[in-house]
Amino acid sequence: MMKLALFFSAIAGAAAFAPASQCAMPTALSAKADYGDDIGAQAPLGIWDPSSKLDLVDRTEFDRLRGLELKHGRIAMLGVVGYLTTYAGVRLPGLEDVPAGWAAWGALPQEVAGQFVATLIFMEIANRDQTGGKAEFEGDFRNGFLDFGWDKQSDAWKLKKRRIELNNGRAAQMGILGLMFHDALGNVSDILP
């Protein structure tokens, strides 16, 4: 019985050091082939997909994700400007005593917080599917009302402006994250004048 136990222990020990079978891991190469020429695939990274999520999505889902990236970039750009404005001391009438940064959440009147949430909900509902099928791309919210001469421009100009907006949004997302992080650490005054 003891010899049988030693035999099975030896087999189990040998199996622990045997090479495991390797499954085929998805790579970003196939995603690069499908989306490599798309807006946002820019130097130096090209398509940056470390989790290989793009291998699992089709063109519709990719466009939805790109639209979400654009929306979050726009919100982050507003967030950076808002943070820097309030940090500089600019306040709306009646909110002069509200501090900047994270400290504002505890000092903000409930009515203002309610108005903020209501505005977010209204903006999300008002801009959802309001393009009437006329959108050139995901995130195009002109809906026949706001144009500012966009339709009169060349395709190369439009592509350049879309790339600039996407990159500015990416930078703003990193910027607001950095501002929030340093504000939480209490050393935001070290990075801002």
Short mmCIF file of C-alpha atoms in Angstrom, two decimals:
data_model
loop_
_atom_site.label_atom_id
_atom_site.label_comp_id
_atom_site.label_asym_id
_atom_site.label_seq_id
_atom_site.Cartn_x
_atom_site.Cartn_y
_atom_site.Cartn_z
CA MET A 1 0.00 0.00 0.00
CA MET A 2 2.88 2.33 0.87
CA LYS A 3 4.56 1.61 -2.48
CA LEU A 4 1.33 2.41 -4.32
CA ALA A 5 1.00 5.76 -2.50
CA LEU A 6 4.63 6.62 -3.34
CA PHE A 7 4.04 5.67 -6.97
CA PHE A 8 0.99 7.98 -7.29
CA SER A 9 2.85 10.76 -5.48
CA ALA A 10 5.71 10.44 -7.95
CA ILE A 11 3.27 10.63 -10.89
CA ALA A 12 1.56 13.70 -9.38
CA GLY A 13 4.95 15.33 -8.77
CA ALA A 14 6.06 14.66 -12.32
CA ALA A 15 2.78 16.01 -13.72
CA ALA A 16 3.30 19.26 -11.83
CA PHE A 17 6.46 19.94 -13.81
CA ALA A 18 5.20 18.73 -17.20
CA PRO A 19 4.58 21.48 -19.76
CA ALA A 20 0.95 22.56 -19.92
CA SER A 21 -0.83 22.56 -23.23
CA GLN A 22 -0.86 26.04 -24.73
CA CYS A 23 -4.13 27.44 -25.98
CA ALA A 24 -4.09 29.81 -28.91
CA MET A 25 -4.12 33.29 -27.42
CA PRO A 26 -5.79 36.03 -29.41
CA THR A 27 -3.47 38.78 -30.49
CA ALA A 28 -3.96 42.37 -31.55
CA LEU A 29 -2.66 41.50 -35.02
CA SER A 30 -6.07 40.53 -36.35
CA ALA A 31 -7.58 43.65 -34.76
CA LYS A 32 -4.87 45.74 -36.40
CA ALA A 33 -5.82 44.27 -39.74
CA ASP A 34 -9.51 45.12 -39.24
CA TYR A 35 -9.22 48.52 -37.55
CA GLY A 36 -5.67 49.65 -38.35
CA ASP A 37 -6.77 52.37 -40.78
CA ASP A 38 -9.57 53.65 -38.57
CA ILE A 39 -9.56 57.02 -36.83
CA GLY A 40 -7.77 56.72 -33.52
CA ALA A 41 -5.20 54.24 -34.79
CA GLN A 42 -2.39 56.76 -34.72
CA ALA A 43 1.34 56.79 -34.23
CA PRO A 44 3.13 55.78 -32.14
CA LEU A 45 0.80 53.05 -30.81
CA GLY A 46 -1.47 52.32 -33.75
CA ILE A 47 -4.21 50.09 -32.39
CA TRP A 48 -3.51 49.72 -28.68
CA ASP A 49 -5.49 46.72 -27.52
CA PRO A 50 -3.58 45.00 -24.70
CA SER A 51 -6.59 42.90 -23.64
CA SER A 52 -7.37 41.80 -27.24
CA LYS A 53 -10.98 42.89 -26.81
CA LEU A 54 -11.18 43.97 -30.45
CA ASP A 55 -10.83 40.35 -31.54
CA LEU A 56 -14.22 39.71 -29.97
CA VAL A 57 -16.21 42.61 -31.45
CA ASP A 58 -17.68 43.39 -34.83
CA ARG A 59 -17.66 46.74 -36.66
CA THR A 60 -20.89 47.94 -34.98
CA GLU A 61 -19.52 47.31 -31.50
CA PHE A 62 -16.20 48.90 -32.44
CA ASP A 63 -18.01 52.04 -33.62
CA ARG A 64 -20.01 52.09 -30.37
CA LEU A 65 -16.81 51.84 -28.32
CA ARG A 66 -15.22 54.61 -30.39
CA GLY A 67 -18.31 56.77 -29.75
CA LEU A 68 -18.01 56.12 -26.02
CA GLU A 69 -14.34 57.06 -26.11
CA LEU A 70 -15.26 60.28 -27.89
CA LYS A 71 -18.02 61.06 -25.37
CA HIS A 72 -15.80 60.36 -22.36
CA GLY A 73 -13.08 62.50 -23.94
CA ARG A 74 -15.52 65.40 -24.34
CA ILE A 75 -16.65 65.06 -20.74
CA ALA A 76 -13.03 64.91 -19.57
CA MET A 77 -12.19 68.07 -21.54
CA LEU A 78 -15.06 69.85 -19.78
CA GLY A 79 -13.88 68.39 -16.47
CA VAL A 80 -10.32 69.67 -16.86
CA VAL A 81 -11.51 73.15 -17.80
CA GLY A 82 -14.01 73.14 -14.93
CA TYR A 83 -11.42 71.98 -12.43
CA LEU A 84 -8.87 74.57 -13.50
CA THR A 85 -11.53 77.32 -13.51
CA THR A 86 -12.72 76.58 -9.99
CA TYR A 87 -9.16 76.11 -8.77
CA ALA A 88 -8.41 79.61 -10.10
CA GLY A 89 -11.20 80.94 -7.86
CA VAL A 90 -14.00 81.50 -10.37
CA ARG A 91 -17.40 80.60 -8.89
CA LEU A 92 -21.03 80.93 -9.88
CA PRO A 93 -23.10 83.40 -7.85
CA GLY A 94 -24.21 81.76 -4.62
CA LEU A 95 -21.42 79.18 -4.69
CA GLU A 96 -18.55 81.44 -3.62
CA ASP A 97 -17.92 79.36 -0.48
CA VAL A 98 -17.69 76.01 -2.30
CA PRO A 99 -14.07 74.83 -2.45
CA ALA A 100 -12.41 73.34 -5.53
CA GLY A 101 -11.72 69.66 -6.17
CA TRP A 102 -12.92 66.73 -4.08
CA ALA A 103 -13.80 69.03 -1.19
CA ALA A 104 -16.63 70.49 -3.31
CA TRP A 105 -18.70 67.28 -3.05
CA GLY A 106 -19.32 67.71 0.66
CA ALA A 107 -19.88 71.47 0.46
CA LEU A 108 -22.17 71.52 -2.59
CA PRO A 109 -25.82 72.38 -1.77
CA GLN A 110 -28.24 69.52 -2.45
CA GLU A 111 -30.21 71.66 -4.90
CA VAL A 112 -27.11 72.19 -7.05
CA ALA A 113 -26.27 68.49 -6.94
CA GLY A 114 -29.85 67.69 -7.98
CA GLN A 115 -29.66 70.17 -10.86
CA PHE A 116 -26.36 68.63 -11.93
CA VAL A 117 -27.82 65.10 -12.01
CA ALA A 118 -30.96 66.31 -13.81
CA THR A 119 -28.81 68.08 -16.41
CA LEU A 120 -26.76 64.92 -17.00
CA ILE A 121 -29.92 62.85 -17.47
CA PHE A 122 -31.46 65.45 -19.79
CA MET A 123 -28.32 65.70 -21.91
CA GLU A 124 -28.07 61.92 -22.23
CA ILE A 125 -31.72 61.59 -23.24
CA ALA A 126 -31.67 64.61 -25.57
CA ASN A 127 -28.59 63.46 -27.44
CA ARG A 128 -29.46 59.78 -27.64
CA ASP A 129 -30.50 58.89 -31.17
CA GLN A 130 -31.39 62.48 -32.06
CA THR A 131 -29.35 62.53 -35.23
CA GLY A 132 -32.25 61.26 -37.33
CA GLY A 133 -29.97 58.85 -39.17
CA LYS A 134 -27.94 61.76 -40.56
CA ALA A 135 -24.84 61.26 -38.39
CA GLU A 136 -21.59 60.87 -40.28
CA PHE A 137 -20.00 58.96 -37.41
CA GLU A 138 -20.75 57.75 -33.89
CA GLY A 139 -20.69 60.83 -31.68
CA ASP A 140 -21.88 63.23 -34.39
CA PHE A 141 -24.65 65.12 -32.58
CA ARG A 142 -25.24 67.95 -35.04
CA ASN A 143 -28.76 66.62 -35.82
CA GLY A 144 -29.32 69.25 -38.50
CA PHE A 145 -29.20 72.12 -36.01
CA LEU A 146 -25.56 72.81 -35.22
CA ASP A 147 -23.14 72.72 -38.11
CA PHE A 148 -20.62 75.60 -37.90
CA GLY A 149 -19.60 74.94 -41.51
CA TRP A 150 -18.71 71.27 -41.04
CA ASP A 151 -20.51 70.16 -44.20
CA LYS A 152 -18.61 72.67 -46.31
CA GLN A 153 -15.19 71.27 -45.39
CA SER A 154 -13.18 68.61 -47.23
CA ASP A 155 -13.01 65.02 -46.04
CA ALA A 156 -9.31 65.40 -45.20
CA TRP A 157 -10.06 68.45 -43.01
CA LYS A 158 -12.87 66.58 -41.22
CA LEU A 159 -10.64 63.56 -40.57
CA LYS A 160 -7.89 65.80 -39.19
CA LYS A 161 -10.33 67.57 -36.84
CA ARG A 162 -11.80 64.26 -35.66
CA ARG A 163 -8.31 62.95 -34.89
CA ILE A 164 -7.44 66.13 -33.02
CA GLU A 165 -10.63 65.87 -30.94
CA LEU A 166 -10.01 62.22 -30.16
CA ASN A 167 -6.41 62.88 -29.07
CA ASN A 168 -7.41 65.91 -27.02
CA GLY A 169 -10.05 63.76 -25.33
CA ARG A 170 -7.50 61.07 -24.56
CA ALA A 171 -5.15 63.67 -23.09
CA ALA A 172 -7.99 65.21 -21.07
CA GLN A 173 -8.93 61.82 -19.64
CA MET A 174 -5.37 61.41 -18.38
CA GLY A 175 -5.33 65.06 -17.24
CA ILE A 176 -8.49 64.89 -15.15
CA LEU A 177 -7.36 61.58 -13.67
CA GLY A 178 -4.04 63.16 -12.68
CA LEU A 179 -5.77 66.22 -11.20
CA MET A 180 -8.16 64.04 -9.19
CA PHE A 181 -5.30 61.86 -7.99
CA HIS A 182 -3.17 64.80 -6.88
CA ASP A 183 -6.17 66.49 -5.29
CA ALA A 184 -6.82 63.34 -3.26
CA LEU A 185 -3.15 63.28 -2.23
CA GLY A 186 -3.41 66.93 -1.20
CA ASN A 187 -0.55 68.16 -3.37
CA VAL A 188 -2.40 69.68 -6.33
CA SER A 189 -0.93 73.06 -5.42
CA ASP A 190 2.50 71.61 -6.26
CA ILE A 191 1.54 70.99 -9.88
CA LEU A 192 -0.64 74.06 -10.54
CA PRO A 193 0.56 77.66 -10.32
#
